[in-house]
Coordinates of C-alpha atoms and ligand atoms in Angstrom, one line a residue:
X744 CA 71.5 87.0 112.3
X745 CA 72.7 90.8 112.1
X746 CA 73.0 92.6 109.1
X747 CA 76.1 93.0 107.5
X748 CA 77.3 94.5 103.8
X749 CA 80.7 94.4 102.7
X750 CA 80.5 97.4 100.7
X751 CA 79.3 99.1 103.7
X752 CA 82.1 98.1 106.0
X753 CA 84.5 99.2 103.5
X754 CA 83.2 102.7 102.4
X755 CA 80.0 103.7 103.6
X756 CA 81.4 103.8 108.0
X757 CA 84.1 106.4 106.2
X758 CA 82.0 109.1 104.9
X759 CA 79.4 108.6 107.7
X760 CA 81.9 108.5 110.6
X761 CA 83.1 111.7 108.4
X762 CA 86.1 111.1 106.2
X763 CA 84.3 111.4 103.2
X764 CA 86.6 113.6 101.4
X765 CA 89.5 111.7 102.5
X766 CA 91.6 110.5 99.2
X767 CA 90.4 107.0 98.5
X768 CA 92.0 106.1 94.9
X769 CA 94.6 108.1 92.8
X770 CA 94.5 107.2 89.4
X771 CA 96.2 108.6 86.3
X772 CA 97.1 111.8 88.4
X773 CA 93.1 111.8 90.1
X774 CA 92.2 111.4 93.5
X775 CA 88.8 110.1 94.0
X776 CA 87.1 110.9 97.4
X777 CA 85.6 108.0 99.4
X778 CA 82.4 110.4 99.0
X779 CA 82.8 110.4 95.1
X780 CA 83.0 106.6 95.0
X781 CA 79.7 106.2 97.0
X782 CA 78.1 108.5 94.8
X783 CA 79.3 106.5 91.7
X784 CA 78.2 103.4 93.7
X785 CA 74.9 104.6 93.7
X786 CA 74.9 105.1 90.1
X787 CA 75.3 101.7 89.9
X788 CA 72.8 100.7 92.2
X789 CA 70.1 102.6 90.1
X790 CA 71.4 101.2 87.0
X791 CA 71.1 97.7 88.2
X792 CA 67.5 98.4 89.4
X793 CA 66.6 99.6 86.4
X794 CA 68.2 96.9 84.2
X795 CA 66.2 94.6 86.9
X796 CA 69.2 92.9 88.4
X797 CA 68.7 91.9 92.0
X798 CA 70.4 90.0 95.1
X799 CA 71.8 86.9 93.8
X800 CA 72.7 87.8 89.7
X801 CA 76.1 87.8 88.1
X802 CA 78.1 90.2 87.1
X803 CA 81.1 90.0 85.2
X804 CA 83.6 92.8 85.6
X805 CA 86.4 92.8 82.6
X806 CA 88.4 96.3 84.2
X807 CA 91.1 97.3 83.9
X808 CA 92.1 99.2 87.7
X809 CA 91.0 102.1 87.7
X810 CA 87.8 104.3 89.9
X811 CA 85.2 102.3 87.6
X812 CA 85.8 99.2 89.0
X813 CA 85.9 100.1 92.8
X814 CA 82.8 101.4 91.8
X815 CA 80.9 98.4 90.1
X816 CA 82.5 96.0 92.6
X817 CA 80.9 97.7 95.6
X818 CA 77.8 99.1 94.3
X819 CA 77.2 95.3 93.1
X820 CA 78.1 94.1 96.5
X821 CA 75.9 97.0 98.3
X822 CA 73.2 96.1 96.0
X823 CA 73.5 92.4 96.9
X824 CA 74.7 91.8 93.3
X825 CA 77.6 89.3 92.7
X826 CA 80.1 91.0 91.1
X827 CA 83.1 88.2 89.5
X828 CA 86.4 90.1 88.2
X829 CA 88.1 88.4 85.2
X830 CA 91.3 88.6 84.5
X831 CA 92.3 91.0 81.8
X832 CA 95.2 88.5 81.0
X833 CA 93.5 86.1 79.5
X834 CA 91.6 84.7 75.9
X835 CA 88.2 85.5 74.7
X836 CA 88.0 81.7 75.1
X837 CA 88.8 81.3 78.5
X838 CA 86.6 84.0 79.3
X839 CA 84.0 82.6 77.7
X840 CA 84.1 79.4 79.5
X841 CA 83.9 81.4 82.6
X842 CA 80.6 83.7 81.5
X843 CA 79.2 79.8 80.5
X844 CA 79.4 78.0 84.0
X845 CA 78.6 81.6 85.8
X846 CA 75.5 82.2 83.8
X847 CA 75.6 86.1 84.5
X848 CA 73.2 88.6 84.1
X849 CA 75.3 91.6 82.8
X850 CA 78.8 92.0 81.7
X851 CA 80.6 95.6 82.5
X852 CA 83.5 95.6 80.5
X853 CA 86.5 98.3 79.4
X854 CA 86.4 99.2 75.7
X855 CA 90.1 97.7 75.0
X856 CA 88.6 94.7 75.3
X857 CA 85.6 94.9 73.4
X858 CA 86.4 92.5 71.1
X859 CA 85.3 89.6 73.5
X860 CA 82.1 90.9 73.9
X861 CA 80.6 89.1 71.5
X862 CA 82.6 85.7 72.2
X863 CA 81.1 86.0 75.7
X864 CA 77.9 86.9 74.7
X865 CA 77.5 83.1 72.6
X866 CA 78.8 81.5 75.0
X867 CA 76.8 82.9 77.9
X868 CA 72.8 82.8 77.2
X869 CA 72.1 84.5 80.3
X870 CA 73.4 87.6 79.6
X871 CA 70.9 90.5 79.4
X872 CA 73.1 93.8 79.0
X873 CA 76.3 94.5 78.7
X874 CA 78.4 98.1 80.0
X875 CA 81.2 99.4 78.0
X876 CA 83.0 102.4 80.2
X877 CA 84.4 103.7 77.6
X878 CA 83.0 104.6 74.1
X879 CA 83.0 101.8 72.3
X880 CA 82.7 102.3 68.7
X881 CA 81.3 99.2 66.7
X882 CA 77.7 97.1 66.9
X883 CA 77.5 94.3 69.3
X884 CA 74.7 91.5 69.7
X885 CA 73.6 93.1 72.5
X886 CA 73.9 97.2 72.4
X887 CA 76.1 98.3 75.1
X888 CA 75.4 101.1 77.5
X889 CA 78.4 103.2 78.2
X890 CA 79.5 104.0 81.7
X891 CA 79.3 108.1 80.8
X892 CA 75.5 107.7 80.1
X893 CA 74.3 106.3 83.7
X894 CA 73.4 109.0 85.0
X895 CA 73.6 110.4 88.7
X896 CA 71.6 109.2 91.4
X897 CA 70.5 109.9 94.4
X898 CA 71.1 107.6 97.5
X899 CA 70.3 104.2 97.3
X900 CA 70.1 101.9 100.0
X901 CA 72.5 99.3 101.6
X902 CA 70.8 95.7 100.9
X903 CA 69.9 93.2 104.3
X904 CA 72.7 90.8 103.8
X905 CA 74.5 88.7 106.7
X906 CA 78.2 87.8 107.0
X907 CA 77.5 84.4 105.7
X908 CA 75.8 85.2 102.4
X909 CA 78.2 85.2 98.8
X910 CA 79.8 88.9 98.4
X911 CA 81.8 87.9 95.0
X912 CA 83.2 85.6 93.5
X913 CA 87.0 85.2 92.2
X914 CA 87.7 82.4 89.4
X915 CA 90.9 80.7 90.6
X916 CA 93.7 80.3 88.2
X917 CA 94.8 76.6 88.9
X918 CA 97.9 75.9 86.8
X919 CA 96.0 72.1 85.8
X920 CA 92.0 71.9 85.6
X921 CA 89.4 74.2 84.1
X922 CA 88.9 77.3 86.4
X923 CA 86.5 77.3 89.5
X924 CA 84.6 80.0 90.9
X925 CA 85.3 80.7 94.9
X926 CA 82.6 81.4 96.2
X927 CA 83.5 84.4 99.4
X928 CA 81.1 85.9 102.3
X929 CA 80.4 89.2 102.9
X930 CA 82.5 88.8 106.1
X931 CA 86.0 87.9 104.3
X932 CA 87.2 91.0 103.1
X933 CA 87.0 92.9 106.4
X934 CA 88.4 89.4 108.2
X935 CA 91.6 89.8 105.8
X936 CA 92.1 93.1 107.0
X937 CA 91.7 92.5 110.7
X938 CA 94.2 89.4 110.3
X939 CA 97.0 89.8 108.0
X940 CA 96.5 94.0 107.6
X941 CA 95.9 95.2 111.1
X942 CA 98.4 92.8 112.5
X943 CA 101.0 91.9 109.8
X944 CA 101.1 95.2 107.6
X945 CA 99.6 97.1 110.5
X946 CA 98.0 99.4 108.2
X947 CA 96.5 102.9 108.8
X948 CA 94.7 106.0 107.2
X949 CA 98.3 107.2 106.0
X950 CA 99.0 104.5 103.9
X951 CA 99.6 104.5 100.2
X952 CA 99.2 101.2 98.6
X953 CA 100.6 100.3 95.3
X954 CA 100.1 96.9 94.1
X955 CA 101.6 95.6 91.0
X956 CA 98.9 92.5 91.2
X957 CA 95.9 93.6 89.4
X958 CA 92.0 94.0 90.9
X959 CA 91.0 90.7 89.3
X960 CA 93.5 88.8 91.7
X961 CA 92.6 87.9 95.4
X962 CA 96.0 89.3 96.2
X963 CA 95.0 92.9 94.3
X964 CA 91.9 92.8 95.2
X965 CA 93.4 93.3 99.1
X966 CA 96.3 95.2 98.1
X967 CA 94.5 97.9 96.5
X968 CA 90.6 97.6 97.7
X969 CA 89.8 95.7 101.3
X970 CA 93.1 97.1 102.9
X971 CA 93.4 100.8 101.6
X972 CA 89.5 100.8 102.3
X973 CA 89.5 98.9 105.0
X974 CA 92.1 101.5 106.4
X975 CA 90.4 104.8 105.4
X976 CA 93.7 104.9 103.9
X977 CA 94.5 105.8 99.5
X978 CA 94.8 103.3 96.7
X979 CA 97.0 103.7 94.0
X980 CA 95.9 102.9 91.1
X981 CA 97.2 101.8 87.3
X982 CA 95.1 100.7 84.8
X983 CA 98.4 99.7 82.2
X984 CA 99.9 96.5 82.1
X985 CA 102.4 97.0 84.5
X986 CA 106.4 96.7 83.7
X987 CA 109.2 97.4 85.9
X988 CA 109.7 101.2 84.3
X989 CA 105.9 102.2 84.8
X990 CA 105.6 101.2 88.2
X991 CA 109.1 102.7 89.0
X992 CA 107.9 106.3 87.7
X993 CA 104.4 105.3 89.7
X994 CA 106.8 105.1 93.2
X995 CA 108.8 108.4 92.4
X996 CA 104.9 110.2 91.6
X997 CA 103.1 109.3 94.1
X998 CA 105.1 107.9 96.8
X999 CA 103.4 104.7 98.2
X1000 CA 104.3 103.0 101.9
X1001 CA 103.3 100.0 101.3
X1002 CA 104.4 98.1 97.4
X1003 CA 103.0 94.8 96.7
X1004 CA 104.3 92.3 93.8
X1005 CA 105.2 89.1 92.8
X1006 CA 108.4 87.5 93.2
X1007 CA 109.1 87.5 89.0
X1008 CA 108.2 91.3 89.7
X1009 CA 110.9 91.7 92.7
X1010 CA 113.4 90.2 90.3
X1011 CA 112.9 92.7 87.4
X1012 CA 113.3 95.6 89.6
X1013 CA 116.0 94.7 90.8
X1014 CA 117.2 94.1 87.1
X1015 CA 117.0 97.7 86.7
X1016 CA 119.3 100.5 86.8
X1017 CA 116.5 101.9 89.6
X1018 CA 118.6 104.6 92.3
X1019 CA 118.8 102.7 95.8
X1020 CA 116.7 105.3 97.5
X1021 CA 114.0 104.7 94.4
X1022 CA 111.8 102.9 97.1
X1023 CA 112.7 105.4 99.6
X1024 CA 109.0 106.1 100.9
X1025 CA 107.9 102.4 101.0
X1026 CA 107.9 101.0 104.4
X1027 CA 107.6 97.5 103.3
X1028 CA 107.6 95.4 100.5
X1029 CA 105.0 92.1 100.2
X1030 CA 105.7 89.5 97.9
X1031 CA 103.0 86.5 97.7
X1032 CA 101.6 84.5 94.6
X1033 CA 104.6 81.5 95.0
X1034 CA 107.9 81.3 96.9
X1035 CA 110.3 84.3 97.3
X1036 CA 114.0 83.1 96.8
X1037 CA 115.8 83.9 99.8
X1038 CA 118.5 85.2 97.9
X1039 CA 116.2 88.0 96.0
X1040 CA 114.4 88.4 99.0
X1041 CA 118.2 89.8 100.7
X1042 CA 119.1 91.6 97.4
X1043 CA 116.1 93.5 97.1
X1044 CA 115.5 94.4 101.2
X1045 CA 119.7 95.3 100.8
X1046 CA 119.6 97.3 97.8
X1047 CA 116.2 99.4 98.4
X1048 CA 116.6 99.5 101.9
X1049 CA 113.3 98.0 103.9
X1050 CA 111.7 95.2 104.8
X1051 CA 110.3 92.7 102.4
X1052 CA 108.0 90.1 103.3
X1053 CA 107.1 87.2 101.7
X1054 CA 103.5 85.4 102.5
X1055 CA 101.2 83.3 101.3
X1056 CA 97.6 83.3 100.5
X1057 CA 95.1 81.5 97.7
X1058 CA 92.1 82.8 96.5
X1059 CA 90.7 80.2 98.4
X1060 CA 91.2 82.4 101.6
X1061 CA 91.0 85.3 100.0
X1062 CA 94.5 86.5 101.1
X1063 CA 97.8 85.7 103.2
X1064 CA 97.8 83.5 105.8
X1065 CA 101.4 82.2 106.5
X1066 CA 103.5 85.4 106.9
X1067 CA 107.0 87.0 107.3
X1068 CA 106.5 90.5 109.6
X1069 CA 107.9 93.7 109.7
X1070 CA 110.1 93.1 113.1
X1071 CA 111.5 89.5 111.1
X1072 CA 112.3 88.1 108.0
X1073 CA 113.2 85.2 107.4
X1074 CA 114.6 84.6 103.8
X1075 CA 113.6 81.6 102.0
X1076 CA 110.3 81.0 104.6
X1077 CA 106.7 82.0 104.3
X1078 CA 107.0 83.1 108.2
X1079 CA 104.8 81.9 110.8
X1080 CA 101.1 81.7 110.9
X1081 CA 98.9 85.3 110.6
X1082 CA 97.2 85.4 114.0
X1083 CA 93.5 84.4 113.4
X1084 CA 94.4 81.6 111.2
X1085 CA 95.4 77.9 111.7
X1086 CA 97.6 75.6 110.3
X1087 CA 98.6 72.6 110.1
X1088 CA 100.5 69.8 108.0
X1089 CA 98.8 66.2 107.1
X1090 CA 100.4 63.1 105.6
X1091 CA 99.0 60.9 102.0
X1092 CA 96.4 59.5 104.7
X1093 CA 94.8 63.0 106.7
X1094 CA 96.9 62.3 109.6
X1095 CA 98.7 65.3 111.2
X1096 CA 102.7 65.9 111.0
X1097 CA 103.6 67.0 114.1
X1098 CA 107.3 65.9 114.1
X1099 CA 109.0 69.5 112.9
X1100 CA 111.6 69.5 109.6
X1101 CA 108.9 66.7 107.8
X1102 CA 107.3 68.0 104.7
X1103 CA 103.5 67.4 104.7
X1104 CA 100.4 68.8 103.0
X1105 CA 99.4 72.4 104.4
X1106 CA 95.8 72.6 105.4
X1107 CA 94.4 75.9 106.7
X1108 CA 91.6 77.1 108.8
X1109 CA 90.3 80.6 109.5
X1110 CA 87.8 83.3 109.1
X1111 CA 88.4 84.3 105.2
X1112 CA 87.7 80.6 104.0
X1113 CA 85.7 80.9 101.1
X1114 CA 82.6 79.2 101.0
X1115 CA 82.8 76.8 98.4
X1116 CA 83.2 76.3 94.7
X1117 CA 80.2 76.9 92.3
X1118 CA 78.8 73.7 90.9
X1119 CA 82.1 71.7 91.6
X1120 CA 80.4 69.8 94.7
X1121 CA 83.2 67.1 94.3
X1122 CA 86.2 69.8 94.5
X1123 CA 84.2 72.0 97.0
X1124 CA 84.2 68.3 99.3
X1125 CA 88.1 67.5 98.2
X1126 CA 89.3 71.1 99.2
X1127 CA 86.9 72.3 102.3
X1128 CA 86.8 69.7 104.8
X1129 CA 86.1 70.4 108.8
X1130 CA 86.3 74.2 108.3
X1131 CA 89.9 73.9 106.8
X1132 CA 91.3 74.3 103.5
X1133 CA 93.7 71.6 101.5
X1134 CA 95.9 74.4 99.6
X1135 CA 97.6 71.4 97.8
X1136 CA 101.1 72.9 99.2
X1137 CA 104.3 70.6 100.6
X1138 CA 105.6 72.6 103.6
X1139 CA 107.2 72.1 106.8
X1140 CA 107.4 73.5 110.0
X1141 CA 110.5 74.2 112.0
X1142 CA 110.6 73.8 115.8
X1143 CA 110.4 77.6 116.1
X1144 CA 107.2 77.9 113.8
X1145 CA 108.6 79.2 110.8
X1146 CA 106.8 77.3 107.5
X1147 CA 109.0 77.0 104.2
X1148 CA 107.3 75.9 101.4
X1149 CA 108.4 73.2 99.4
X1150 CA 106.4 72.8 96.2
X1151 CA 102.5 72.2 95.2
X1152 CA 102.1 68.3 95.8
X1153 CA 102.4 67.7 92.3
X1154 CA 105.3 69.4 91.5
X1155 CA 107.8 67.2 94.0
X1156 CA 110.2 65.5 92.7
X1157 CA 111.3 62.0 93.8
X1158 CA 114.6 61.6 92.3
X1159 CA 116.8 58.7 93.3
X1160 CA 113.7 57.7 96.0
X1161 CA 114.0 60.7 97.7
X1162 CA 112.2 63.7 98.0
X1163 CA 113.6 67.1 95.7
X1164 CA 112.3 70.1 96.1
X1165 CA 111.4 72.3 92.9
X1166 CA 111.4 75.2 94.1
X1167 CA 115.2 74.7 96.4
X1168 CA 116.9 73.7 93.6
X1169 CA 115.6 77.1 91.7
X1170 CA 116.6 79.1 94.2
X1171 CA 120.1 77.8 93.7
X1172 CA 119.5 78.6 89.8
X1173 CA 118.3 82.0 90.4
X1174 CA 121.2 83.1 92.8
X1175 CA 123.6 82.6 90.1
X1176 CA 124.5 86.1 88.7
X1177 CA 123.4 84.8 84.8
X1178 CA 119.9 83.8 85.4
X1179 CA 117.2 85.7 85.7
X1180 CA 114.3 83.0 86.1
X1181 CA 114.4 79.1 86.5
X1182 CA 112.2 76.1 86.6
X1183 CA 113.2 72.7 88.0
X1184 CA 110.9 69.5 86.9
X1185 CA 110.8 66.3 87.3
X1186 CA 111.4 64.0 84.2
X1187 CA 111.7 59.9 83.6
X1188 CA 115.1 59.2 82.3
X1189 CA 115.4 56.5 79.8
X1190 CA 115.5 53.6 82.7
X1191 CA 112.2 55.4 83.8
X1192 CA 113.0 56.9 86.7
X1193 CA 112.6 60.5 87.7
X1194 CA 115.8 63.3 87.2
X1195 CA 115.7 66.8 88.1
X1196 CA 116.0 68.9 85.0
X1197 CA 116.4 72.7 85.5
X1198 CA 115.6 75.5 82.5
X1199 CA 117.1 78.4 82.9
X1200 CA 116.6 82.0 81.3
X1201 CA 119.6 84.0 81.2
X1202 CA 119.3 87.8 82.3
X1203 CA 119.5 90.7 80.2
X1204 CA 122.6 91.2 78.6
X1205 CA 124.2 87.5 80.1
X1206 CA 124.6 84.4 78.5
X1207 CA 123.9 81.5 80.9
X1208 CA 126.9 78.5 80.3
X1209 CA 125.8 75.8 81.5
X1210 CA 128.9 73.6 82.5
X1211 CA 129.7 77.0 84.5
X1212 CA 125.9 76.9 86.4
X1213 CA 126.5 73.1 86.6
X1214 CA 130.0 73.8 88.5
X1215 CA 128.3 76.2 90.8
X1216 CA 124.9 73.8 91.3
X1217 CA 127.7 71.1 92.5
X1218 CA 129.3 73.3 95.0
X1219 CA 125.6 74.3 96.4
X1220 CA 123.3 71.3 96.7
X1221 CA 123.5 67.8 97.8
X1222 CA 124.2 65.4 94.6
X1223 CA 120.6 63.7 94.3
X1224 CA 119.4 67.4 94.2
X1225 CA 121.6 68.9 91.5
X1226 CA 119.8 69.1 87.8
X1227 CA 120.9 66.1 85.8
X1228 CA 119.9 68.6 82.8
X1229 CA 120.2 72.0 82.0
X1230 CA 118.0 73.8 79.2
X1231 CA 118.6 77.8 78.4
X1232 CA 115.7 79.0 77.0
X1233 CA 114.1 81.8 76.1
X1234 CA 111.4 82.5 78.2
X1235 CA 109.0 79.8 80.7
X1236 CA 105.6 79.5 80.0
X1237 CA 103.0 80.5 82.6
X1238 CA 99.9 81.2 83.8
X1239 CA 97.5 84.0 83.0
X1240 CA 98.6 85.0 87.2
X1241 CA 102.2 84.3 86.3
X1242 CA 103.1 80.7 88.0
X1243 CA 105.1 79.1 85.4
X1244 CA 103.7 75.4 84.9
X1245 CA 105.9 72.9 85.6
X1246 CA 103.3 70.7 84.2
X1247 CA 104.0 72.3 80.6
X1248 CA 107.8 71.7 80.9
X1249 CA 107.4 68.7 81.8
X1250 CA 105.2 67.9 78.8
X1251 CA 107.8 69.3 76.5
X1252 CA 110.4 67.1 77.7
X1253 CA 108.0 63.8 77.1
X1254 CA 107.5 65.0 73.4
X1255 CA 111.1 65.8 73.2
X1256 CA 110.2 69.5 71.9
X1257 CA 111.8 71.4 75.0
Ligands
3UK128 C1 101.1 79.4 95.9 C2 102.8 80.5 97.3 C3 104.9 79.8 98.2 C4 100.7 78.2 96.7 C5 97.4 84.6 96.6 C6 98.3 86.2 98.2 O1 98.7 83.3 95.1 C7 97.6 83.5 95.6 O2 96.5 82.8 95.3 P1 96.4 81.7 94.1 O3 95.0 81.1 94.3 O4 97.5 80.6 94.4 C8 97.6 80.0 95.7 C9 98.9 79.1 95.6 O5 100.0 79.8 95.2 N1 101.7 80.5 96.7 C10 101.1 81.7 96.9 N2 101.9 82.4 97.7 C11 103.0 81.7 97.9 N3 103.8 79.5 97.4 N4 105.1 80.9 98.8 C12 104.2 81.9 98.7 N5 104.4 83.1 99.3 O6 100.8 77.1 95.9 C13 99.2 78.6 97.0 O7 98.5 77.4 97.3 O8 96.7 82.3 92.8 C14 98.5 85.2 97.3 C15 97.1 86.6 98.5 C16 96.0 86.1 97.8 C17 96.2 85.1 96.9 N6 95.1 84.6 96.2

């Protein structure tokens, strides 16, 4: 089997093939070399020695983005280390649950949140040491090191891993169910890149990624490590909760080519007062993380003036898979399959949909697969079968290969005994100039069966009127599809990644507490 390290492939082939002082991340108004990050990699290999952590440990990374976490995720990886990024986004609880089923080793941690340290520390007996980069300030159960006391080190070696062994692990964010941990290869990073990068985004040493998707995500993570490294090319970096105004004055700083963001994200920009040429030095805009409305999809390419494509990936593959391009577009799809992957639809009982125009379950096969679940042999079996992946998705497939996405299988509607799609009906919603955001579920009526109920939150400065949205629903969807009910509220809950959860809604609507 030949040797292969992640960490390698993504930074080590660039100073030795001799662009080490190439700009690898700004950050705050920084640039970071690709020869500063290996020597701050190698401060983390020595301190993991040292603290006697080897091939195989845990390693919990609460980061915000920033240099220090490019640095901890690759010197684990180079060390053979499993580094898991958390999401900054979510409780001490939830974190907690997570350090208890990883059982890692050491927990490297920014000092905002050094309040959960101890949380994490109950829950998590295995944990030996914990890293605070930043001064933290206050006594803990177990003293942290700061970050500003490892000390430099000389070079340290690249660890004897294969393709196949665990690189990382990402906890996925399911909107129902406790989270998992996806286990991913050393080969998965650099076989997103060669996929969806190389040929979709066609990246190169000149771009400048922005990403408004944090680290912690498998869509971050590629947007602002695998691919800019991957590339040679320069991350741009923000460790701040992002908002539309911050990563606006980000754009006009430091001029990025390629901007990635989520579909909620797309539609807050474009609820800004932002100059049309404010996007004037991206080349392409990629949206991923659930469906992009064709509607905003056409105002936002219109209005800023390039391509925006809209894909989709899980953490389960690490990252897209079903993709618009930059040559075409088409509003309302995710595309047609990244070259390298394969795809296909399957009925309730595993057998293929080949007919096009018939919605089925999307399975997916290809070289970023993860490897399995840790300790969920059961889901592991339900998700991974035959080298493919059950995402849990309701597409179909037109006879030219384009793939619209319908709704998670859960999330379907069947009102009147036929099929309604969630996420057609809010794209109806959100094309209406009053509403910013929508969310369609399905809920019993009092003969018990299923009606399409939409909420709606009105934009800035609007008030949504609902016998007016009803009006224009009527004139745009077939009857069995139209909302039976229309709620303005406030705001729609969500997940810590931003998905809003039907599930909730639909829970408010049983208790009668919408
Ligand atoms: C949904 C989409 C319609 C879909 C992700 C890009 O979202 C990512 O990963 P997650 O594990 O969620 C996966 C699920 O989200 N979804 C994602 N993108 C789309 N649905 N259109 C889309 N464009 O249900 C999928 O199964 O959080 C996205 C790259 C890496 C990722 N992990």
């Amino acid at each position: 089997m030949d040797i292969y390290n992640a960490a390698e492939w993504m930074l080590d082939r660039h100073v030795a093939e001799g662009r080490g002082d190439a700009v690898a991340i700004r950050c705050q108004n920084r640039s970071t070399t690709y020869s500063d990050v290996l020597a701050d990699v190698w401060r983390v290999q020595a301190l993991l020695f040292e603290l006697g952590i080897s091939a195989g440990h845990r390693v919990l990374l609460v980061l915000n983005d920033d240099p220090v976490f490019a640095a901890w995720f690759l010197g684990t990886i180079r060390s053979a280390v499993i580094p898991i990024p958390l999401s900054t986004m979510l409780m001490a609880k939830d974190l907690a649950f997570i350090a208890a089923d990883a059982e890692p080793e050491l927990i490297v941690i920014s000092a905002e949140y050094s309040d959960f340290i101890d949380p994490i520390l109950a829950a998590a007996p295995s944990l030996r040491h914990v890293v605070v980069t930043e001064a933290a300030g206050r006594m803990f159960t177990i003293e942290p090191l700061t970050w500003a006391d490892v000390p430099t080190a000389a070079e340290c070696s690249v660890a004897a891993t294969t393709r196949d062994d665990a690189a990382f692990w990402l906890y996925s964010s399911g909107t129902t169910g406790m989270p998992k941990g996806v286990i991913h290869r050393h080969a998965n990073p650099q076989a997103t890149f060669d996929t969806y990068a190389s040929q979709v985004l066609r990246i190169s040493s000149d771009d400048r990624c922005l990403s408004v998707a944090k680290l912690f995500f498998a869509f971050g993570l590629g947007n602002s490590l695998t691919f800019p490294f991957g590339a040679g090319a320069t991350a741009l970096l923000e460790p701040r909760r992002p908002t539309p105004q911050l990563m606006l004055e980000h754009v006009r700083l430091e001029r990025p080519t390629l901007f990635f963001a989520s579909p909620g994200f797309v539609a807050a920009l474009l609820d800004t007062d932002a100059d049309d040429d404010a996007f004037a030095s991206v080349r392409a805009t990629v949206t991923a993380g659930e469906a992009l409305p064709a509607d905003l999809q056409r105002r936002f390419s219109e209005r800023f003036g390039h391509p925006v494509l809209d894909g989709i990936g899980s953490t389960e593959a690490l990252h897209i898979f079903l993709s618009n391009t930059l040559d075409t577009q088409r509003p309302g799809t995710s595309g047609t399959v990244v070259s390298g992957y394969s795809a296909r639809l399957c009925d309730d009982s595993g057998a293929e949909v080949v007919e096009p125009d018939r919605p089925g379950y999307l399975n997916v096969r290809g070289p970023s697969l993860a490897a399995g679940y840790w300790r969920r042999a059961e889901a592991s079996a339900a998700a991974f079968e035959d080298g493919w992946l059950r995402t849990g998705d309701v597409y179909t497939r037109s006879t030219d290969d384009h793939w619209t996405f319908l709704g998670r299988n859960t999330d379907m509607i069947k009102a009147g005994g036929i099929w309604v799609s969630p996420a057609e009906v809010e794209g109806v919603l959100v094309s209406h100039p009053d509403v910013l955001e929508a969310a369609v579920v399905g809920s019993r009526n009092d003969d018990g069966l299923e009606e399409v109920v939409g909420f709606v939150v009105a934009r800035a400065g609007r008030v949504v009127d609902v016998d007016v949205l009803n009006a224009y629903c009527r004139g745009l969807m077939a009857s069995f599809k139209r909302p039976r009910r229309l709620l303005v509220v406030n705001s729609l809950p969500k997940t810590a990644t931003g998905k809003i959860q039907r599930f909730a809604l639909r829970a408010q609507l049983e208790t009668g507490q919408p």
